[in-house]
Short mmCIF file of C-alpha atoms and ligand atoms in Angstrom, two decimals:
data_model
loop_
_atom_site.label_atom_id
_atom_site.label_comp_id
_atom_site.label_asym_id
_atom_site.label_seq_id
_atom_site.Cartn_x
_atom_site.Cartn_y
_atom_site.Cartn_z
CA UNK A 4 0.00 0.00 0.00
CA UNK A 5 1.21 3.71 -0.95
CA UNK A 6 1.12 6.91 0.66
CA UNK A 7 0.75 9.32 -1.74
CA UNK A 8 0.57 13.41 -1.98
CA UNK A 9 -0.76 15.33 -4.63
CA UNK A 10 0.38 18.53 -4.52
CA UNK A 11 -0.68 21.87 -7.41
CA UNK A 12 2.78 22.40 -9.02
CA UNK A 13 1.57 26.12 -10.11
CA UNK A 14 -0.23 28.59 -8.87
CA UNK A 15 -3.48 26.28 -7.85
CA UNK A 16 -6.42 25.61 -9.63
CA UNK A 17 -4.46 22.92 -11.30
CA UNK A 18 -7.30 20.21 -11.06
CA UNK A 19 -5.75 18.37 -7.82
CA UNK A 20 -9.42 17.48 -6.51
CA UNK A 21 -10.33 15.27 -10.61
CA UNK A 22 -6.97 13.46 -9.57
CA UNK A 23 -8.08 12.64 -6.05
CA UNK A 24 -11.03 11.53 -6.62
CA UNK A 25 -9.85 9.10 -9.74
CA UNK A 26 -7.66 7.89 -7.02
CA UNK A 27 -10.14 8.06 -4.31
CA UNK A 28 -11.46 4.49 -5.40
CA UNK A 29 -8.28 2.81 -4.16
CA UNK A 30 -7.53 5.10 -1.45
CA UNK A 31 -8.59 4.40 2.37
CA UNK A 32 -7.96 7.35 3.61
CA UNK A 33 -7.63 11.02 2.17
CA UNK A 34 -6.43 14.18 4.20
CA UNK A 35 -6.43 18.28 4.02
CA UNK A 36 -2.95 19.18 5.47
CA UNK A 37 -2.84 22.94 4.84
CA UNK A 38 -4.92 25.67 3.80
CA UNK A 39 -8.97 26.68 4.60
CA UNK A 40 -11.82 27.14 2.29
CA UNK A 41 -9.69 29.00 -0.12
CA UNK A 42 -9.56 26.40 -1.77
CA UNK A 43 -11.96 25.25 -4.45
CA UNK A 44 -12.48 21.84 -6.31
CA UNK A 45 -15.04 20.93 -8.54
CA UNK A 46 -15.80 17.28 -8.42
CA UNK A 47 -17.73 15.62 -10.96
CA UNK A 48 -18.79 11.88 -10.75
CA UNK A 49 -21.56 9.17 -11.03
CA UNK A 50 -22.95 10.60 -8.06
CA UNK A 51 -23.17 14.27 -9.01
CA UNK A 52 -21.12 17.90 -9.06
CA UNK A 53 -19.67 18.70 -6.11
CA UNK A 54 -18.18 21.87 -4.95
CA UNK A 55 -15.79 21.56 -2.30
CA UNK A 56 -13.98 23.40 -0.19
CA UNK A 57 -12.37 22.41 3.25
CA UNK A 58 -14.10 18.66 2.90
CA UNK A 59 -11.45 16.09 1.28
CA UNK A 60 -12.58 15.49 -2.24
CA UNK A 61 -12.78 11.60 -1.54
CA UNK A 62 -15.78 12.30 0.08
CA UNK A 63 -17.83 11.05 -2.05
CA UNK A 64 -16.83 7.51 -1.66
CA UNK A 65 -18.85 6.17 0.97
CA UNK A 66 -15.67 3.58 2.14
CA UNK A 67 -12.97 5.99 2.80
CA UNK A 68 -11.91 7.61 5.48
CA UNK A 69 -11.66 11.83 5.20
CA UNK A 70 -9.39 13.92 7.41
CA UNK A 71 -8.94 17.50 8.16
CA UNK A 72 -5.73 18.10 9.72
CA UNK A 73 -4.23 19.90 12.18
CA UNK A 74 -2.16 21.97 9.49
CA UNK A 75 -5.74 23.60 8.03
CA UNK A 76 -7.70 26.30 8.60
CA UNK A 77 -11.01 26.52 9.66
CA UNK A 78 -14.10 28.45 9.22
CA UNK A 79 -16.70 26.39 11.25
CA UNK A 80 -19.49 27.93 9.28
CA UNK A 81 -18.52 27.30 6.60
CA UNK A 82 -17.32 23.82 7.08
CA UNK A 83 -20.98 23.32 8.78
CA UNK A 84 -22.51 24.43 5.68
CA UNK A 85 -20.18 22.45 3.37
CA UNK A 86 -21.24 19.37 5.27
CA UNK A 87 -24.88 20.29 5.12
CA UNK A 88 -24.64 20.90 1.00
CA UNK A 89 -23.20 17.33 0.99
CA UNK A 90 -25.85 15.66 2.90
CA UNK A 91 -28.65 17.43 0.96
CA UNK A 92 -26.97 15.40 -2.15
CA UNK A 93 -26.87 12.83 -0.44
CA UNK A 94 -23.48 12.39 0.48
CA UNK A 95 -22.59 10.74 3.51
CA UNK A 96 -20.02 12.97 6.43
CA UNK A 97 -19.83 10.35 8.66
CA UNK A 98 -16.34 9.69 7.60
CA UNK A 99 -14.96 12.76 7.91
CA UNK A 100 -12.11 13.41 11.18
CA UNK A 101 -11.18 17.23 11.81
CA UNK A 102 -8.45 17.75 13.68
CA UNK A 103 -8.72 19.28 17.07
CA UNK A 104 -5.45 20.96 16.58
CA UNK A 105 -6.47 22.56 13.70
CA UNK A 106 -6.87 26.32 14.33
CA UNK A 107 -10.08 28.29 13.63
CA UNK A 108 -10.92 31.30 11.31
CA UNK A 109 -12.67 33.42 13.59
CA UNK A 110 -15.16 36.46 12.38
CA UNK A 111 -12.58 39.03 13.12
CA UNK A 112 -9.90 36.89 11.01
CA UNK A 113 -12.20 37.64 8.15
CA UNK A 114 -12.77 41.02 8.48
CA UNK A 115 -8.97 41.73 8.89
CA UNK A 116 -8.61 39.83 5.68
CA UNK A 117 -10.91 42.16 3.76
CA UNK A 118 -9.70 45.17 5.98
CA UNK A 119 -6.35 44.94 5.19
CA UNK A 120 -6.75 43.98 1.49
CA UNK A 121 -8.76 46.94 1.07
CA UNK A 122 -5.89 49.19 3.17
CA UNK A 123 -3.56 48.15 0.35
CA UNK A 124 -5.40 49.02 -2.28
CA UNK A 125 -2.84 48.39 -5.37
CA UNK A 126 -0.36 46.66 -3.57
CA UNK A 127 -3.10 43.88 -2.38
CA UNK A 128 -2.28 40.49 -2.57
CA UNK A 129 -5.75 39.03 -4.09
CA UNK A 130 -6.88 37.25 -1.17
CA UNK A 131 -9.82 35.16 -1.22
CA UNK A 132 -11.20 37.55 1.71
CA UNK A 133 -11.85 33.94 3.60
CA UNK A 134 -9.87 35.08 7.02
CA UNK A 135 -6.85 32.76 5.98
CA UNK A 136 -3.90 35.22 6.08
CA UNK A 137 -5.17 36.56 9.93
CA UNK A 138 -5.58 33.12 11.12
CA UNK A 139 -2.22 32.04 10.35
CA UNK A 140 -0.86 35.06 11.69
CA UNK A 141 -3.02 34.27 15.18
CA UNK A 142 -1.49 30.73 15.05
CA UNK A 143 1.98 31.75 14.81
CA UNK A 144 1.72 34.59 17.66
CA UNK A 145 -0.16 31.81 20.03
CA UNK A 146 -2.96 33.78 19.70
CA UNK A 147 -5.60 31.37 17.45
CA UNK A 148 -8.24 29.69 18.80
CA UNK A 149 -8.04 26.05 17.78
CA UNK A 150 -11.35 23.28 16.93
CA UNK A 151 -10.73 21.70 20.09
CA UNK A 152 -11.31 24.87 21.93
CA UNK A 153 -14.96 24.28 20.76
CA UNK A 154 -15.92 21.78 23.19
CA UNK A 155 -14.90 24.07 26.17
CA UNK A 156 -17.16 27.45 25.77
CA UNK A 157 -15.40 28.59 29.02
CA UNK A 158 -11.18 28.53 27.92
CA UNK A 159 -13.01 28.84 24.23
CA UNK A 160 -14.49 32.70 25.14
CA UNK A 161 -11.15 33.21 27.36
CA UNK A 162 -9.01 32.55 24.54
CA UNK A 163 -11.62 35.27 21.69
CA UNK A 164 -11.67 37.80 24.38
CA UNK A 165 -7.65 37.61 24.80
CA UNK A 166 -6.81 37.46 20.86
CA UNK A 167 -9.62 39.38 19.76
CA UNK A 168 -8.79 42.59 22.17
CA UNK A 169 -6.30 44.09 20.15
CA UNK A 170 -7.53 43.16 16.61
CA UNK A 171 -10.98 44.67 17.67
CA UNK A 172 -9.16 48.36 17.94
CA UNK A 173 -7.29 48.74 15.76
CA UNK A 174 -10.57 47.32 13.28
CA UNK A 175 -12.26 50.10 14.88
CA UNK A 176 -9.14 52.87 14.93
CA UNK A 177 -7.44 51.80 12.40
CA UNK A 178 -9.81 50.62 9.68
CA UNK A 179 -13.11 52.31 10.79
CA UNK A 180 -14.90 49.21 11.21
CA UNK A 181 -17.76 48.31 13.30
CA UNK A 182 -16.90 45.51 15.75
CA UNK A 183 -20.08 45.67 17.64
CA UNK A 184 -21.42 42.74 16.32
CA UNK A 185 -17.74 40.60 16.42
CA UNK A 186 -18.53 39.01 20.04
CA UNK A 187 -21.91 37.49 18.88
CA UNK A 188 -20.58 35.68 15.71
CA UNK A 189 -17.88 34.18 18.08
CA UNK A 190 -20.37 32.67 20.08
CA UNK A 191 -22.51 30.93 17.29
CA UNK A 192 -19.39 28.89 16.52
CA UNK A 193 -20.27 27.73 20.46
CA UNK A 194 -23.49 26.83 18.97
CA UNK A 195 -22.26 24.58 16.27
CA UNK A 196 -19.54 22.97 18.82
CA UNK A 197 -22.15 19.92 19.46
CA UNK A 198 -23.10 19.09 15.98
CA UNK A 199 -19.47 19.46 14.76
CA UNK A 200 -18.22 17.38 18.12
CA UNK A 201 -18.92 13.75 16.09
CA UNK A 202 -16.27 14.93 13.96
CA UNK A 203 -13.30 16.30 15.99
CA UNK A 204 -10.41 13.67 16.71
CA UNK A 205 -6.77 12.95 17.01
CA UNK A 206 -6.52 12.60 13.29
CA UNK A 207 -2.92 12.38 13.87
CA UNK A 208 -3.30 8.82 15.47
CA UNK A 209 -5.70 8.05 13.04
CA UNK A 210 -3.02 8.30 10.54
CA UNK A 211 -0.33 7.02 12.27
CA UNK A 212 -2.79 3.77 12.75
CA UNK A 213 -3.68 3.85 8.85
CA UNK A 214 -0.03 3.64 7.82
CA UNK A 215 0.92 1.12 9.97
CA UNK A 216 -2.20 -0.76 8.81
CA UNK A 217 -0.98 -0.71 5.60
CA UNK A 218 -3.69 1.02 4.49
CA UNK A 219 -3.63 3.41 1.00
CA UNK A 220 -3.48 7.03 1.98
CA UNK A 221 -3.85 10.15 -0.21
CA UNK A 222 -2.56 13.52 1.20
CA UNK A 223 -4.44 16.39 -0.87
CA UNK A 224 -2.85 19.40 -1.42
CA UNK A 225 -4.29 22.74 -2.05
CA UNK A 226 -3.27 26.02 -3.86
CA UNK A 227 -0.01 24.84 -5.74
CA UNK A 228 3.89 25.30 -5.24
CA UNK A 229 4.09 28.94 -6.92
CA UNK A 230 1.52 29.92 -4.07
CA UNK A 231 3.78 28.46 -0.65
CA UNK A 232 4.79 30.69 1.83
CA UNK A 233 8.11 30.00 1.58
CA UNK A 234 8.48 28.53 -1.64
CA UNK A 235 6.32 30.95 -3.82
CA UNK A 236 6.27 34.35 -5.55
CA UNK A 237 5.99 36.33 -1.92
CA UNK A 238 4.07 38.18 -0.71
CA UNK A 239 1.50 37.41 -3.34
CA UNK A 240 0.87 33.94 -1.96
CA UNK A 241 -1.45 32.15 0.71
CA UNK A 242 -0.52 31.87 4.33
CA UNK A 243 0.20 28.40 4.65
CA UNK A 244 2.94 25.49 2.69
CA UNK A 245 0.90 23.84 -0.07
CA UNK A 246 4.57 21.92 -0.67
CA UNK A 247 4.53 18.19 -0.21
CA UNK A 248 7.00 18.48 2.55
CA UNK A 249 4.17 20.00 4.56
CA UNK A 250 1.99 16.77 4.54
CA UNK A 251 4.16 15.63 6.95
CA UNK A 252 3.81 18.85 9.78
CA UNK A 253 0.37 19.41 8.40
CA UNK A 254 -1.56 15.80 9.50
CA UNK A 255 1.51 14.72 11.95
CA UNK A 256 2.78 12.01 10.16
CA UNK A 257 6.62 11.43 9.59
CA UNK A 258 8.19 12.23 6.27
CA UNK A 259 9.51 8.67 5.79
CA UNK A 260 5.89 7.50 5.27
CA UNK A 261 5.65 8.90 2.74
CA UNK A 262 6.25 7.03 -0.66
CA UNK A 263 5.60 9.11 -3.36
CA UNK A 264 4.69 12.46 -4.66
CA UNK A 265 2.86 13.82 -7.71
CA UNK A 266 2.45 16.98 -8.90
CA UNK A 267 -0.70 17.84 -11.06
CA UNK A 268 -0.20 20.70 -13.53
CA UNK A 269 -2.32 22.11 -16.43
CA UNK A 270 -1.21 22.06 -19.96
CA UNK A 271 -1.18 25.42 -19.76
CA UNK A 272 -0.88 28.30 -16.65
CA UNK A 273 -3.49 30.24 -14.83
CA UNK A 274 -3.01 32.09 -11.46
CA UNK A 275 -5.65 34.11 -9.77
CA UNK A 276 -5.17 37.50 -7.49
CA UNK A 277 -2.10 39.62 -7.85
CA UNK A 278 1.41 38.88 -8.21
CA UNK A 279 4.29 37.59 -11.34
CA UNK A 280 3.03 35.67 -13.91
CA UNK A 281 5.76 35.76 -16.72
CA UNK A 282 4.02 33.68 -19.49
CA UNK A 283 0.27 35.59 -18.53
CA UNK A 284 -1.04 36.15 -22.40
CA UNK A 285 -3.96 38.77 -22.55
CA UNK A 286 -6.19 39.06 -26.16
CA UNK A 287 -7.48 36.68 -28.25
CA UNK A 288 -5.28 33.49 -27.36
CA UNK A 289 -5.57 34.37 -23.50
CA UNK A 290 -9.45 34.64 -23.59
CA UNK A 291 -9.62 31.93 -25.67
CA UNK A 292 -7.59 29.55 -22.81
CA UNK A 293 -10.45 31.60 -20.29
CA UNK A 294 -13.20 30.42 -22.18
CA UNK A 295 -12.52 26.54 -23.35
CA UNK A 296 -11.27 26.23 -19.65
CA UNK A 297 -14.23 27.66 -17.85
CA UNK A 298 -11.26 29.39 -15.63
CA UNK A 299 -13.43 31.18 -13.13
CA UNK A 300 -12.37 30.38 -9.51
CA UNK A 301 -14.20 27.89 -7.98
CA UNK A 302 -14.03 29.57 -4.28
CA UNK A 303 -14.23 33.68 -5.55
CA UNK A 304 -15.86 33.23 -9.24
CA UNK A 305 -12.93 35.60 -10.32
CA UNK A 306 -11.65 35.35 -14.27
CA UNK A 307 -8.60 33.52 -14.10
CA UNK A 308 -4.96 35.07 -15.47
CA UNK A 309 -4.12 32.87 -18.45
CA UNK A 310 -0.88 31.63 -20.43
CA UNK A 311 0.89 28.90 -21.18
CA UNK A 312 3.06 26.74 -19.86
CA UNK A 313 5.76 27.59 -17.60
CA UNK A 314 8.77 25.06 -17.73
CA UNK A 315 10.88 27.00 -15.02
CA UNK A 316 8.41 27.10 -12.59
CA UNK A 317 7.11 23.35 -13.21
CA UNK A 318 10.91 22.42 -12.86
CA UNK A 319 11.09 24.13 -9.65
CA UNK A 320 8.00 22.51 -8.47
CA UNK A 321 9.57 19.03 -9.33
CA UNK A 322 12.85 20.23 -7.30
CA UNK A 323 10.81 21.67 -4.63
CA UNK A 324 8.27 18.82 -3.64
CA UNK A 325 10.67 16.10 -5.23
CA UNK A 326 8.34 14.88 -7.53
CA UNK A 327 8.07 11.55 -8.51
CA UNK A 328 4.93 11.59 -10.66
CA UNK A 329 3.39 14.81 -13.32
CA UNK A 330 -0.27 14.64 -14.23
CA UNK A 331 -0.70 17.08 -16.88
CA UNK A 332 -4.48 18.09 -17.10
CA UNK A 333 -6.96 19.92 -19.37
CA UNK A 334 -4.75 19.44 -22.62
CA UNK A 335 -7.84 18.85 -24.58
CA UNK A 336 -8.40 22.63 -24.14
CA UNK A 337 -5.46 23.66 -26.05
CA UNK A 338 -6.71 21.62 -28.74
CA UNK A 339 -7.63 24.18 -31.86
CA UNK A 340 -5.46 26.66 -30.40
CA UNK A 341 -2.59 26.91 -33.24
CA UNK A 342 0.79 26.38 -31.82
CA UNK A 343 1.51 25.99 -28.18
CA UNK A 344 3.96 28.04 -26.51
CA UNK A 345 6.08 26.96 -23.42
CA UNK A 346 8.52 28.60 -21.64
CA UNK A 347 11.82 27.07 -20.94
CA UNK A 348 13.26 30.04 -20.01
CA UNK A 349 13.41 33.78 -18.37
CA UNK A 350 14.82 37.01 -19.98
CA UNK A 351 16.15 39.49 -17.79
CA UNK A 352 18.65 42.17 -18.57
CA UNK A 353 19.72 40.42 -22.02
CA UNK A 354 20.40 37.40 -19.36
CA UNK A 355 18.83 34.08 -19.70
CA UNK A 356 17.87 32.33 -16.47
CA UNK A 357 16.76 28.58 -16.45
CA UNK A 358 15.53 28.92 -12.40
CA UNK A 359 12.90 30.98 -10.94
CA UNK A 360 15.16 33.71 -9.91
CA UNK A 361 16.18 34.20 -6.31
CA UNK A 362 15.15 37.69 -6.12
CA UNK A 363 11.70 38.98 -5.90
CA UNK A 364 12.38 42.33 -8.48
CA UNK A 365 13.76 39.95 -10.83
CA UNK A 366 10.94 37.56 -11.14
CA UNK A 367 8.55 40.90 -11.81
CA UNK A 368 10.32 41.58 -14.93
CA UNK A 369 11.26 37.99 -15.89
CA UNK A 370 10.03 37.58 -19.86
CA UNK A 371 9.50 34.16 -20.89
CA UNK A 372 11.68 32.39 -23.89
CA UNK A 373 9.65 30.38 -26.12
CA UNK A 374 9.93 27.41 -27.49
CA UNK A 375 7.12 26.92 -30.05
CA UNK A 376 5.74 23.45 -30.97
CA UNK A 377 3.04 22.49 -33.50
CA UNK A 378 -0.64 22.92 -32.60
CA UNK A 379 -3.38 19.85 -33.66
CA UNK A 380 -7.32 21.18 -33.61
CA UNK A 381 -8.72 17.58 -33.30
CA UNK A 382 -10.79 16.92 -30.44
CA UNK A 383 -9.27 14.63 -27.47
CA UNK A 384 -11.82 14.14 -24.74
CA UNK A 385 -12.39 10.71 -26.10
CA UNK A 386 -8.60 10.05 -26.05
CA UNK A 387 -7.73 7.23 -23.35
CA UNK A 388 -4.41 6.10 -24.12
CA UNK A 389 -1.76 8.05 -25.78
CA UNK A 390 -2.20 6.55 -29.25
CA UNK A 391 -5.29 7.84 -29.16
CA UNK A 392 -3.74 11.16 -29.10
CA UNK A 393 -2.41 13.22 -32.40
CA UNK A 394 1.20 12.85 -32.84
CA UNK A 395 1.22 16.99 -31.99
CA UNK A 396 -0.20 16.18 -28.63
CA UNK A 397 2.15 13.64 -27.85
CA UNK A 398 4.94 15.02 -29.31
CA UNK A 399 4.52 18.29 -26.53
CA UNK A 400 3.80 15.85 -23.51
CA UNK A 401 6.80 14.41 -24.26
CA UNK A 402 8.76 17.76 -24.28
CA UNK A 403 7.06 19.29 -21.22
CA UNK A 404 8.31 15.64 -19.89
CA UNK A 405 11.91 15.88 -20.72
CA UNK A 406 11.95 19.42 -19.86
CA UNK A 407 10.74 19.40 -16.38
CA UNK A 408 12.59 16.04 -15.22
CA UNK A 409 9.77 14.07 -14.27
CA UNK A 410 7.86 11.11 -15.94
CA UNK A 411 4.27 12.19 -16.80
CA UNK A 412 2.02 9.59 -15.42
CA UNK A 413 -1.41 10.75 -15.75
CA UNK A 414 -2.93 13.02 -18.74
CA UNK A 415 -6.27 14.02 -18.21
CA UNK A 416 -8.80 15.26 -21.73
CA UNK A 417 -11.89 16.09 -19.39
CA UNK A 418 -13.60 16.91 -16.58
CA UNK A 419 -14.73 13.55 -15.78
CA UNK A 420 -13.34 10.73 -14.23
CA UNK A 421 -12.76 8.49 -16.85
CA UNK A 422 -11.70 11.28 -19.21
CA UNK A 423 -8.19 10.54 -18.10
CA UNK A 424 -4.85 8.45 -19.51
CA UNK A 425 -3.11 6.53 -16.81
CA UNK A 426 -0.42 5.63 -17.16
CA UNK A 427 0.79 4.75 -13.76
CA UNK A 428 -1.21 3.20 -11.09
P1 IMP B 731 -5.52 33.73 0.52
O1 IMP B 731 -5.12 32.30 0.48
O2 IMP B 731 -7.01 33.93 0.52
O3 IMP B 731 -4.84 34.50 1.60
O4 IMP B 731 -5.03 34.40 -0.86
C1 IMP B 731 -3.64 34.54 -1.17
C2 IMP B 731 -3.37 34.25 -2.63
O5 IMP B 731 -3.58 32.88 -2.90
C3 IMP B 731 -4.29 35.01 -3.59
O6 IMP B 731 -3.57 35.32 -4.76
C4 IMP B 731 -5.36 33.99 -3.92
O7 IMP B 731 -5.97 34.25 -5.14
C5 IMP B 731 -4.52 32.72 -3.95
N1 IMP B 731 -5.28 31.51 -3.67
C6 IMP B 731 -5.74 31.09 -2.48
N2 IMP B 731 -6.38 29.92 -2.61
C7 IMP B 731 -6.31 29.57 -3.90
C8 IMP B 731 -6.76 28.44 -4.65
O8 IMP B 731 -7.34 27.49 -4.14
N3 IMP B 731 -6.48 28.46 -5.97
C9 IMP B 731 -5.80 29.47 -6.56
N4 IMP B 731 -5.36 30.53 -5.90
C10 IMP B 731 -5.61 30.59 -4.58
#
């Protein structure tokens, strides 16, 4: 039996949560290790369209197991209302585990978010205005208020009144917001606590018994390399480590369970919210990627920044998360597009780089260096091995594969499940 993570090796939106759930049919046990409910997967199977957003995407397999860890972070409303959408479709939640270690995105969290985001005005970061950045801040000063806190009301309204005393002024000094109401919508999460208690365990040991079980576990990234904390284009990424390396810190499981690692990347680029984006394309070839991808965020419903494929960052995201395994998805939309572009390189200063470069200025004025490969306009959603595939569709799989040092062992022509070309199990 495998461990496996699947981590975004761009800038998210990659279509991690089609590859989990293709691999959600062998897998006993999937788990959130980072991240909140800015993050956004579409899941379409046999048993409907699902739109998730803290909830594992193997959750719609009534067998396996579905963990939040401690690594996440969580809005309880909106978890709460995630698991009620899921149960309306009839879609069982009695396998999911949240962590109690996980920390929570309070009211105030949010509100910072937007505040803050609004304060910057030009220089914003994009944010999905879901609390995350503040709640990772609260967690790093000691100041967060965690899931497990939930089941206590008395430590759980010691710890809001002691984190949320500063925050509330200088919302109310420094931003001109009203806080009157902040104190209230801290004490409905109390409310939820009971119906979210089933849930709440030491999904650490659950893990740790999984593995040594033998069992077949799937850690599910979100947002992708280009977005990490430490890792990504800073400061326009997310607040947590969407790496593979933070599976490990992010469910409590030690690094050497891990077996393998694959990193799921479109055939082209999109990013969303501010921040470099060397191979971005705007007109007619950029609206066209916009279009035949449906690339509207799944979490904000903001257009997505388009253009293609970009070899320096995908080889970074191999080097970064040691990747063992690409799966290249939504080729079929560049069918019909004329020639594909990739980058294999940055310009700067008459210099060529081959690495994202170290220094933040640099990357803003990076231009890519094409290499331009033939086009093919037939249609590919039927394609399910890779002779079914033109030779021109091939032919650039096969050059994004020697280019970023990594075998490519999924390809997937669709949005559903069996629109996909394995190629590795
Ligand atoms: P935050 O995670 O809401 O703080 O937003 C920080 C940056 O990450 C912004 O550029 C967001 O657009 C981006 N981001 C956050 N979550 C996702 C995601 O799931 N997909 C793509 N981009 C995301």
């Amino acid at each position: 039996m495998t461990v496996t993570v699947i981590v975004g090796a761009q800038w998210g939106d990659e279509g991690k949560g089609k590859v989990i759930d293709l691999l959600a049919n062998r897998a006993d046990v999937i788990v959130r290790y980072q991240g909140g409910n800015n993050a956004g997967h579409t899941v379409e199977n046999e048993r409907g369209k699902f739109a998730l957003h803290l909830v594992p995407s193997g959750i719609s397999n009534p067998d396996t197991l579905v963990v939040i860890g401690n690594g996440v972070v969580i809005d309880p409303k909106a978890l709460r209302e995630e698991i009620d959408r899921l149960e309306a479709q009839d879609v069982s939640t009695k396998n999911l585990r949240v962590s109690g270690n996980a920390h929570l995105i309070m009211p105030y969290h949010i509100l910072m978010d937007r505040s803050q985001e609004t304060r910057l005005g030009q220089k914003r970061i994009g944010t999905t205005h879901r609390g995350i950045g503040p709640a990772y801040e609260d967690k790093a000063a000691r100041l967060g208020i965690r899931v497990q806190d939930l089941l206590d009301p008395k430590i759980f309204r010691q710890k809001v009144e002691a984190s949320m005393e500063r925050k509330a002024e200088i919302l109310r000094l420094v931003y001109h917001q009203d806080v009157e109401g902040l104190a209230d919508q801290c004490e409905e999460y109390l409310a939820m606590a009971e119906t979210l208690r089933p849930y709440i365990a030491d999904t650490a040991l659950l893990l740790w018994e999984a593995v040594r079980a033998g069992k077949e576990v799937l850690f599910e990234g979100a947002q992708g390399t280009m977005l990490d904390i430490d890792h990504g284009t800073y400061p326009f990424v997310t607040s947590s480590n969407p790496v593979a390396g933070a599976a490990s810190v992010g469910a409590g499981i030690g690094p050497t369970y891990i077996d393998r690692v694959w990193g799921i990347c479109k055939a082209y680029t999109t990013r969303v919210g501010e921040g470099p984006f060397p191979t971005e394309i705007e007109g007619e070839t950029g609206e066209y990627l916009l279009e035949r991808g449906h690339e509207f965020g799944t979490t904000t419903g903001r257009k997505r920044r388009c253009g293609w494929l970009d070899l320096v960052a995908l080889r970074y995201a191999v080097r970064i998360n040691g990747l063992s395994g690409l799966v290249i998805t939504k080729l079929d939309v560049l069918s019909g597009i004329g020639e594909v572009k990739a980058a294999t390189g940055y310009e700067f200063e008459g210099e060529i780089c081959l690495e994202v470069p170290r220094h933040q200025s640099v990357f803003h004025k990076a231009r890519p260096r094409y290499e331009t490969l033939p086009g093919w306009d037939e249609d590919i959603t039927a394609a399910r091995t890779l002779d079914d595939l033109p030779q021109e569709a091939r032919d650039y799989l096969a050059f994004v594969e020697e280019q970023a040092g990594c075998p490519v062992v999924a390809v997937s022509v669709g949005p559903h499940r069996d629109q996909t070309i394995l190629l590795s199990t």
